[in-house]
Coordinates of C-alpha atoms in Angstrom, one line a residue:
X415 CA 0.0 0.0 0.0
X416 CA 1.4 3.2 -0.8
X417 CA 0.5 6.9 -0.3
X418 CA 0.4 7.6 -4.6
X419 CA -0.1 4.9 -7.0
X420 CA 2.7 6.4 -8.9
X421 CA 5.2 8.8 -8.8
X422 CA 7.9 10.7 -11.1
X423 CA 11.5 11.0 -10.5
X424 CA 12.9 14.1 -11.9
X425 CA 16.4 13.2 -11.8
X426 CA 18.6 10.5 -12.5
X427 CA 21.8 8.0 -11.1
X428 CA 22.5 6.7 -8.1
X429 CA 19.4 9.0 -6.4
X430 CA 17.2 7.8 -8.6
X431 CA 17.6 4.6 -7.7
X432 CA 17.4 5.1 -4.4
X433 CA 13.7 6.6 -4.5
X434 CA 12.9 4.0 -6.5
X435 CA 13.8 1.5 -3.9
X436 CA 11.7 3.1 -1.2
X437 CA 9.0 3.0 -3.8
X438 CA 8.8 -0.8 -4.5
X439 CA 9.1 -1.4 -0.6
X440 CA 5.7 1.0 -0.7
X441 CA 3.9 -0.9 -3.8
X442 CA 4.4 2.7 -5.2
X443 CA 5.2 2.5 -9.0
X444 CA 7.5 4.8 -10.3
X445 CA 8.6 6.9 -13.8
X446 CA 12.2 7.3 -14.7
X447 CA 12.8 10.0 -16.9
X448 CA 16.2 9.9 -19.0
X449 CA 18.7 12.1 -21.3
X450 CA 20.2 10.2 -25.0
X451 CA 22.9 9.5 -22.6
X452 CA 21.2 7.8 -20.2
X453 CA 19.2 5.2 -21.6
X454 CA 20.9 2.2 -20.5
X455 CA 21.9 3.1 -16.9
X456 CA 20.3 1.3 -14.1
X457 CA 17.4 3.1 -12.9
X458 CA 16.0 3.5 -16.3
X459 CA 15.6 -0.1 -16.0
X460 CA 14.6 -0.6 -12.6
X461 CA 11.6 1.7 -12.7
X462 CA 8.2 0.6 -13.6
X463 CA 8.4 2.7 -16.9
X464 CA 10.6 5.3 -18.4
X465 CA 10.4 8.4 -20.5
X466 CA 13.1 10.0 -22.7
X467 CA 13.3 13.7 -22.0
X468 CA 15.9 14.3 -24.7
X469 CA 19.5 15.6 -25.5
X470 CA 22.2 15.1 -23.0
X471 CA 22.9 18.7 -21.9
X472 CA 21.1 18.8 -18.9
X473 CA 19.3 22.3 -20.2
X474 CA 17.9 20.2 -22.6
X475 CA 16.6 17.2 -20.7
X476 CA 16.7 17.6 -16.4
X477 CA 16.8 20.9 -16.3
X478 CA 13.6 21.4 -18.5
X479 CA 10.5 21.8 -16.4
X480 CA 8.3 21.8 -19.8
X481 CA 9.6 18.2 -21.0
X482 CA 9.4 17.1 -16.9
X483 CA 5.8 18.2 -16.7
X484 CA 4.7 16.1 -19.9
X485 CA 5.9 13.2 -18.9
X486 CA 4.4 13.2 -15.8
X487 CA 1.2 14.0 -17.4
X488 CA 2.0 11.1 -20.3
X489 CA 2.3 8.6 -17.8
X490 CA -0.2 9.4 -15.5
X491 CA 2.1 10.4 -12.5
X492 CA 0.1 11.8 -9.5
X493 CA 3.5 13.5 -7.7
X494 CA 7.0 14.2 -9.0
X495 CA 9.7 13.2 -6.5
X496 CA 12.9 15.9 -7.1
X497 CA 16.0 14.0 -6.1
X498 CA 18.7 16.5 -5.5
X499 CA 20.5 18.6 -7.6
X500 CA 19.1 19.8 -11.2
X501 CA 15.4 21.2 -10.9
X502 CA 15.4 20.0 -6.6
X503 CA 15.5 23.8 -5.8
X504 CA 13.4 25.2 -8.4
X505 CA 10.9 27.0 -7.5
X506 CA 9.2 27.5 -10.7
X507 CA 8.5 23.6 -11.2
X508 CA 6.6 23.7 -7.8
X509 CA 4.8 26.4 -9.4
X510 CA 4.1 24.2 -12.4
X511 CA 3.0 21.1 -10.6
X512 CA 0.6 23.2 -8.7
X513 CA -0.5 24.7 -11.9
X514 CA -0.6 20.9 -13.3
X515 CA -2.2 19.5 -10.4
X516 CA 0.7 17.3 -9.9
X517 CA 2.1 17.1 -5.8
X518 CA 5.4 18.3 -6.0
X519 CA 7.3 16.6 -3.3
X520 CA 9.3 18.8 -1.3
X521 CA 8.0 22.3 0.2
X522 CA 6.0 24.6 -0.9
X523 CA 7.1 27.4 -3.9
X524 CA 7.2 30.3 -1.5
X525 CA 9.5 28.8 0.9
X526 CA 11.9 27.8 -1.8
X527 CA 11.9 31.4 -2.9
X528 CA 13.2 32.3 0.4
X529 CA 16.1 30.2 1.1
X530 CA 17.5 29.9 -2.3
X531 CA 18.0 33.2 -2.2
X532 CA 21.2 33.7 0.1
X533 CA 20.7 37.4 1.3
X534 CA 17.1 36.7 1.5
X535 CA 17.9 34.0 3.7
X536 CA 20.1 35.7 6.0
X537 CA 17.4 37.9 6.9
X538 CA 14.5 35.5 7.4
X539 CA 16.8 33.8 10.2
X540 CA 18.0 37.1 11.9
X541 CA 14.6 37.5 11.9
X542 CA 14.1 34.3 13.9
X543 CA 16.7 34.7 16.1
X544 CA 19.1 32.7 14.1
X545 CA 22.9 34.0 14.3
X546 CA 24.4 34.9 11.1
X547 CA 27.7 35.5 9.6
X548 CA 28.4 39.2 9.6
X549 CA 27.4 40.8 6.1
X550 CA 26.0 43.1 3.6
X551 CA 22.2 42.2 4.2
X552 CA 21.7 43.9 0.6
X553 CA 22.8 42.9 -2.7
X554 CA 25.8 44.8 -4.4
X555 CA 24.8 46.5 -7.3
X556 CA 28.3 47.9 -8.3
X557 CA 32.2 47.7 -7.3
X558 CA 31.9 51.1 -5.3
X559 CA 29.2 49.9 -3.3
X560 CA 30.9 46.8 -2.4
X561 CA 34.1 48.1 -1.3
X562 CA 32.6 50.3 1.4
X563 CA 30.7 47.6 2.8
X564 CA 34.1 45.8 2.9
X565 CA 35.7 48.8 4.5
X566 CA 33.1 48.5 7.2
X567 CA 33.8 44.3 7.8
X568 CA 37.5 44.5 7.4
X569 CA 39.3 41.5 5.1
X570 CA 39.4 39.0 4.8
X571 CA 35.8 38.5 3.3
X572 CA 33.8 36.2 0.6
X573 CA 32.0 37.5 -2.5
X574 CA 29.0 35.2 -2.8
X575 CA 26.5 35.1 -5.5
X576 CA 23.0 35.4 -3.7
X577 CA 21.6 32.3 -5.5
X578 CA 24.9 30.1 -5.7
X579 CA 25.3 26.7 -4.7
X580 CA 27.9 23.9 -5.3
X581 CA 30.6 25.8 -4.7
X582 CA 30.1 27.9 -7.3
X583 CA 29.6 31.6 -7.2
X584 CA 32.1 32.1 -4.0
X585 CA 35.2 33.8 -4.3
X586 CA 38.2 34.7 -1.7
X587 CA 39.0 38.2 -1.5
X588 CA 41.9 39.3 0.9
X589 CA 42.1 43.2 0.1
X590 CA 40.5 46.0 -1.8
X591 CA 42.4 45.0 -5.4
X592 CA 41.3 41.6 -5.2
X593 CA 38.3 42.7 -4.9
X594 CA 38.0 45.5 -7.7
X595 CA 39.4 42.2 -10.0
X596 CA 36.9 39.8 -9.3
X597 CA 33.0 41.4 -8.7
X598 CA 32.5 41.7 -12.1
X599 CA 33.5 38.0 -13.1
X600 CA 31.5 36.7 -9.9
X601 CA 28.1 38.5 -11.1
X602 CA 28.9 37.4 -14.6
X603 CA 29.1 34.2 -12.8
X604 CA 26.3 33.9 -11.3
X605 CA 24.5 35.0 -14.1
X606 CA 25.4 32.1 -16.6
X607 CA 24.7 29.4 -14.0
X608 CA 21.8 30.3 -12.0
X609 CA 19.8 33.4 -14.2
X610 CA 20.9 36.3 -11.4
X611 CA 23.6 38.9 -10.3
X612 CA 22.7 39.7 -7.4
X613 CA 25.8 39.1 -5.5
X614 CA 26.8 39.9 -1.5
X615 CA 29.9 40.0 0.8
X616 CA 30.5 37.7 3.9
X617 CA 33.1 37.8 6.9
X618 CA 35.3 34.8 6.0
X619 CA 35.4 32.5 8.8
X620 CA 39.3 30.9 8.6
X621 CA 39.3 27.2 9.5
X622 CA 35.9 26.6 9.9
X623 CA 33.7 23.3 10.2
X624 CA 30.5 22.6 8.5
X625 CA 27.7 21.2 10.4
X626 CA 24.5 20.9 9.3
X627 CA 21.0 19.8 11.0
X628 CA 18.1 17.5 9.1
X629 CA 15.0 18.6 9.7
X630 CA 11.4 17.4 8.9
X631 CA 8.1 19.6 9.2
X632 CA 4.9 18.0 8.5
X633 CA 1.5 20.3 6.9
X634 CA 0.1 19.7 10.7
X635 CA 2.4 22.0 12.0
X636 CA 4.7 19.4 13.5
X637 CA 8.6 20.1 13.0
X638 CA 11.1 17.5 14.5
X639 CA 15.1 17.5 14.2
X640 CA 16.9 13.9 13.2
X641 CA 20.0 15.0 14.9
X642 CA 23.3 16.4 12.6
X643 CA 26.0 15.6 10.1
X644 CA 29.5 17.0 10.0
X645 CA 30.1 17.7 6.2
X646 CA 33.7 19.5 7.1
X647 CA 35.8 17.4 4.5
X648 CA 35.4 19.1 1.3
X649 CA 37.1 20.0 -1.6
X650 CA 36.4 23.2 -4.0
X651 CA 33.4 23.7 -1.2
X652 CA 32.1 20.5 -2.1
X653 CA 31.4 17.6 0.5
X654 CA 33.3 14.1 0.2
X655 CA 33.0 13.0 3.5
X656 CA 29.9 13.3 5.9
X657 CA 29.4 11.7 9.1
X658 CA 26.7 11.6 12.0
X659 CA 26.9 12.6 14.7
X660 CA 29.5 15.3 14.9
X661 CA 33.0 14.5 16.8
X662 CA 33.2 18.1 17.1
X663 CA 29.7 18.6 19.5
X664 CA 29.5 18.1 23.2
X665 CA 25.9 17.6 24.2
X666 CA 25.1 21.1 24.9
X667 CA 26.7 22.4 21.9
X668 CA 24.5 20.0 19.8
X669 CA 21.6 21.4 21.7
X670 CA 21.5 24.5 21.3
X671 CA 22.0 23.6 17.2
X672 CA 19.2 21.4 16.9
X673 CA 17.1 24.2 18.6
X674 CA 18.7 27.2 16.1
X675 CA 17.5 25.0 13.7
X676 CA 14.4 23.9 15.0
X677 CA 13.4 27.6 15.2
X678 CA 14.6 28.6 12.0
X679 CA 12.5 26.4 10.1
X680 CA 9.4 26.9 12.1
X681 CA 9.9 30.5 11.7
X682 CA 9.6 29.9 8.0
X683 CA 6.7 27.0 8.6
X684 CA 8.8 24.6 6.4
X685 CA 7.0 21.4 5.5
X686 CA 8.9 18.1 4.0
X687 CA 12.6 17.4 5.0
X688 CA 15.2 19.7 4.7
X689 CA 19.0 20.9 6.0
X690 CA 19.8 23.6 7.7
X691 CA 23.6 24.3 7.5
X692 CA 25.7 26.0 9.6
X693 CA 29.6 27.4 10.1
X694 CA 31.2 26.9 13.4
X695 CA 34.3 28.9 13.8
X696 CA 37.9 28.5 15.7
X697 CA 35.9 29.0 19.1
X698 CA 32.8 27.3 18.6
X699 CA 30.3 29.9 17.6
X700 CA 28.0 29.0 14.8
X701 CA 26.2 30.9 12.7
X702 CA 23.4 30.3 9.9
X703 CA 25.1 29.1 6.1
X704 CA 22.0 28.3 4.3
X705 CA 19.3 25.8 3.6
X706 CA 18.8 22.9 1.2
X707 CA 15.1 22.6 0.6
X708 CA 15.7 19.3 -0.7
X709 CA 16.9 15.9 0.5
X710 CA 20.3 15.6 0.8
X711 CA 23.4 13.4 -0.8
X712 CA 24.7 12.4 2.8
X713 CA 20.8 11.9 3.9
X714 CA 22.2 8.4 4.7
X715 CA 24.1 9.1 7.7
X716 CA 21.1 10.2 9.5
X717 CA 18.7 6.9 8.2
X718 CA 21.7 4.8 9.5
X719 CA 21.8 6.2 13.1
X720 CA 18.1 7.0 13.8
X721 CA 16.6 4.2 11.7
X722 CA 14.6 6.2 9.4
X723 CA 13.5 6.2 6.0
X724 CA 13.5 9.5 4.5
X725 CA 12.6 9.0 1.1
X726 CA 9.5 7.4 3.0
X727 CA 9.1 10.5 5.4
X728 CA 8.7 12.9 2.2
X729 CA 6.2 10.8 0.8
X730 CA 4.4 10.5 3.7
X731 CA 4.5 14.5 4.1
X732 CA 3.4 15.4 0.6
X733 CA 0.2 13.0 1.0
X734 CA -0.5 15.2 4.0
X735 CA -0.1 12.6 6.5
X736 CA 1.8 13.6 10.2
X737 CA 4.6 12.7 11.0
X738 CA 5.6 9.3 12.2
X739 CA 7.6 9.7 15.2
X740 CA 7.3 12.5 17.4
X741 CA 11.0 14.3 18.9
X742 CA 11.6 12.1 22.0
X743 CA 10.7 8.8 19.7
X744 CA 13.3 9.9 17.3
X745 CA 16.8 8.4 19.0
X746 CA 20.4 8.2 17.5
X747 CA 22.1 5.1 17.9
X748 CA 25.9 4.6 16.7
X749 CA 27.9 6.0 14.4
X750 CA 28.0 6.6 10.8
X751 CA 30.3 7.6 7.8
X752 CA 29.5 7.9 4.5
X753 CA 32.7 8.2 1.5
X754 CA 31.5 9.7 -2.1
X755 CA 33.6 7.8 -4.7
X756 CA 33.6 10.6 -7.6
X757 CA 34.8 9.6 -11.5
X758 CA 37.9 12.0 -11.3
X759 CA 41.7 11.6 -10.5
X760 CA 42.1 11.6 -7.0
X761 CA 44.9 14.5 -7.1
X762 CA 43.9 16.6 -9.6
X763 CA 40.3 16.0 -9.0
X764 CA 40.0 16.4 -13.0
X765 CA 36.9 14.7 -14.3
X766 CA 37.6 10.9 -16.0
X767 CA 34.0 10.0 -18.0
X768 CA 34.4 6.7 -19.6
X769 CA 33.0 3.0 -19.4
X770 CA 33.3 1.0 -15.9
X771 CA 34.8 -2.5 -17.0
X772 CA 35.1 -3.8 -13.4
X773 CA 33.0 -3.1 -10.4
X774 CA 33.0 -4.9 -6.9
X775 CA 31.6 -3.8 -4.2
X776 CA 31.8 -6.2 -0.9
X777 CA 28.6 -6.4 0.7
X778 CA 30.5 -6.4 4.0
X779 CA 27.8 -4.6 6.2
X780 CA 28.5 -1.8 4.6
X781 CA 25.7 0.2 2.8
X782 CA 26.4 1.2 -1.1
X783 CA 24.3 3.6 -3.1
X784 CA 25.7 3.6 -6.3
X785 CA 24.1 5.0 -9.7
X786 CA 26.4 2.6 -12.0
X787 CA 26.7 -1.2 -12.6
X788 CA 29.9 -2.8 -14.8
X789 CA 29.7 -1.9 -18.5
X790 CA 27.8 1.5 -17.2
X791 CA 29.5 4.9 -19.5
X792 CA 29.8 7.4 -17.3
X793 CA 29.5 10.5 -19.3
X794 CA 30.9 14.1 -19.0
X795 CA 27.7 15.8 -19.3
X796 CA 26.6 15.4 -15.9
X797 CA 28.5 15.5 -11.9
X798 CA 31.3 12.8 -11.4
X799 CA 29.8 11.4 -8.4
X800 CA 29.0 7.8 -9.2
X801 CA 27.8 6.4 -5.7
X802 CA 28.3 7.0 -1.8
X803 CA 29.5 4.2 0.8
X804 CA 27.8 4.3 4.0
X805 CA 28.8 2.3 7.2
X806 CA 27.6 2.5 10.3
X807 CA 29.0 0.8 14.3
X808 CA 28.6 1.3 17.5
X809 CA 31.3 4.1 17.5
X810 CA 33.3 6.7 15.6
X811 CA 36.2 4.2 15.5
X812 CA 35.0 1.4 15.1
X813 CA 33.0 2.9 11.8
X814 CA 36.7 4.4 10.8
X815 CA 38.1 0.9 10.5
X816 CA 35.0 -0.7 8.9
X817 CA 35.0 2.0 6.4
X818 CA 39.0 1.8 5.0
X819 CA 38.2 -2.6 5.0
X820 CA 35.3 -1.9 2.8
X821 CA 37.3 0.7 1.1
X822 CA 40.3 -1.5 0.4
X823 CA 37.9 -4.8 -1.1
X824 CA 36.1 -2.5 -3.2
X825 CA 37.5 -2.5 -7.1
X826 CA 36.3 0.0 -9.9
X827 CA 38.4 0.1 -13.0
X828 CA 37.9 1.5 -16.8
X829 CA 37.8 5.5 -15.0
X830 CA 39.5 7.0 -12.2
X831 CA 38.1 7.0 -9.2
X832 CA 38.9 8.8 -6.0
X833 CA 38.9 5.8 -3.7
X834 CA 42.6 5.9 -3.0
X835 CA 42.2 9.3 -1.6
X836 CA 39.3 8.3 0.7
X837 CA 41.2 4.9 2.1
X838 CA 44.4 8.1 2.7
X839 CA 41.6 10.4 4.3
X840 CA 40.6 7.5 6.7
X841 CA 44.0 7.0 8.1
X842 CA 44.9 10.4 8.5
X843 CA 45.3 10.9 12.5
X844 CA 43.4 14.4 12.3
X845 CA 40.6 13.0 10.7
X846 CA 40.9 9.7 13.5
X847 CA 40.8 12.5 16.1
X848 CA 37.8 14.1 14.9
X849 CA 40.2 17.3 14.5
X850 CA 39.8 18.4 11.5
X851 CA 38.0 21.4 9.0
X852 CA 37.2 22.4 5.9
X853 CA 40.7 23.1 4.9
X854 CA 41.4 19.3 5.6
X855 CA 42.3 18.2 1.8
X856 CA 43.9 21.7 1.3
X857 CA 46.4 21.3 4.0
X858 CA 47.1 17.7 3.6
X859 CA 47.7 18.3 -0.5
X860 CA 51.0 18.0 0.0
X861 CA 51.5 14.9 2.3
X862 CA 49.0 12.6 1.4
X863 CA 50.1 10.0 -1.0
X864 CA 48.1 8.9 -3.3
X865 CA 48.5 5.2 -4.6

């Protein structure tokens, strides 16, 4: 029994198939929509039917709401599951679906508007009480403008485009030159990949650590927290190593984060899941990043150690049930790491599309989520991320050592992969220690050695 009969997934990979399996466990059937270049992966396959959207830019195919739309309508889809990524954070498909009368699963158009917009973000939580990182709470509409709001924060700062994400759109700047050089290329930026200018200045905060809280809100008015994941291992502002919970958070600390962002999204009255993300700085303050109105890539940290489903959650939510569990039933038990293997060299982090000839993955109690089988081309059109391992013991160590044996039986060859780098990461004493941020991979760039 299920809460649709059928459902669209607007995206594709190693996501996709991972909705798909929530749906078959629900009697649920579901729609696969894929590009040329797609056709034979896996979850075209392992959905109940598929559509072909078109060419393999994704402008042409993922990212086009018209060609989404009619093949939900072609195949008689009540609700159109997002995924992550592509049209996730699109307001203007919510809009559609509503239009369509399609459920859109995720949360409503008007609170997408609000936190995809960065400066529009930032105010809603100081607004709720939320500490933010110091700012221009207004966007910068020329060079002049931003360098006296700079001469007000003092260097060194980060030039952000308002509606950036990925790690694209953000920018460095340590004086007044730098900056001069680089506002006009950042708005141009922004502009090519996400259809606005409007760009802002931050207070960098030097060796930070990312930390970021799930939260679920339900159309009853219920909100609950599923505890946090430390995303602090990245590289070009990009996560490649998450974990739950947090080695850097004593009890209190983790408290008083769960309740920031318990009260940021009922200020907004958010409904579905969602991240809040946050920057802790050298002496533990945190402060308000931004919010994914979406489900996330690491989303499997948190199933692991409190035992839900999430895909299941958002299904429930957009069929206007409540909530399963209430905030005292929801416990975390254990510890959990998840390791993004990405199709790129592991120093240069250079992209390698080809065809997988071997892959083995050891079902040694370790979870794998993985968007490609053997003989799967992994193309260049789309991100290199070709699956995420997940393990999950009774402690932080324990889960280290699990994770590099799992690491070390698993074989992928035909690309390059990044697995080397992840079995270097796990043996790394400050990432054993828990003491570590997100300028990990920088610093260590020159000493770890790469197989």
């Amino acid at each position: 029994m299920g809460y649709f009969n059928k459902i669209l997934i607007a995206n594709r990979g190693e996501i996709a198939r991972r909705i798909i399996r929530t749906c078959n466990r629900l009697g649920i059937q579901t729609v696969a929509v894929y590009s040329d270049a797609d056709k034979d992966a896996p979850y075209v396959k392992e959905a109940t039917e598929s559509v072909n959207i078109g060419e393999n830019q994704a402008k042409k195919s993922y990212l086009n709401i018209d060609k989404i739309i009619a093949a939900a309508k072609e195949t008689n889809a009540e609700a159109i599951h997002p995924g992550y990524g592509f049209l996730s954070e699109n307001p203007a498909l919510v809009e559609r679906c509503e239009t369509e009368n399609i459920v859109f699963i995720g949360p409503t158009a008007e609170v997408m508007k609000l936190m995809s917009s960065k400066l529009e973000s930032r105010i809603q939580m100081s607004e709720a009480g939320i500490p933010v990182v110091p700012g221009s709470e207004k966007r910068l509409e020329s060079v002049e403008q931003a360098l006296t709001v700079a001469d007000s924060l003092g260097f060194p700062l980060m030039l952000k485009a308002s509606a950036g994400g990925g790690g694209i759109g953000m920018k460095l700047i340590q004086t007044e030159e730098e900056l001069t050089k680089n506002f006009s290329s950042v708005k141009q930026q922004s502009q090519q990949f996400f259809g606005d200018d409007a760009v802002f200045l931050e207070k960098w905060i030097s060796n930070p650590r990312h930390i970021e809280v799930q939260v679920a809100g339900d159309t009853h008015g219920n909100m609950v927290h599923l505890y946090e994941r430390e995303c602090s291992v990245q590289r070009r502002h990009q996560k490649v190593i998450e974990e739950s919970p947090s080695p850097f958070l004593s009890e209190k600390q983790r408290g008083e984060l769960v309740n920031a962002a318990l009260t940021g999204a009922k200020h907004l009255g958010y409904t579905n899941v969602g991240t809040m993300e946050f920057i802790f700085d050298g002496e533990a303050n945190f402060y308000f990043l931004e919010m994914n109105t979406r489900l996330q890539v690491e989303h499997p940290v948190t199933e692991e150690i409190t035992g839900v489903d999430l895909v299941e959650w958002q299904l429930r939510i957009a069929a206007n049930e409540r909530l399963p569990l209430r905030q005292e039933e929801i416990t975390k038990q254990g510890h959990a790491i998840e390791c993004r293997v990405y199709a790129e060299d592991p120093v240069t982090y250079f992209p390698s599309p080809g065809t997988i000839e071997t892959l083995k993955l050891v079902e040694d109690g370790a979870r794998f989520e993985f968007g490609v089988v053997e003989r799967t081309v992994v193309s260049p059109f789309y991100d290199p991320m070709i699956g995420k391992v997940i393990v999950h013991s009774e402690d932080r160590k324990t889960a280290i050592h699990k994770m590099k044996e799992v690491l070390a039986q698993m074989e992928i060859s035909g690309i390059k992969t990044n697995i080397s780098l992840l079995e270097n990461i796990m043996s790394q004493k400050p990432f054993e220690l828990g003491d570590y941020t997100t300028n990990f991979l920088q610093e260590l760039a020159d000493t770890i050695q790469i197989k």
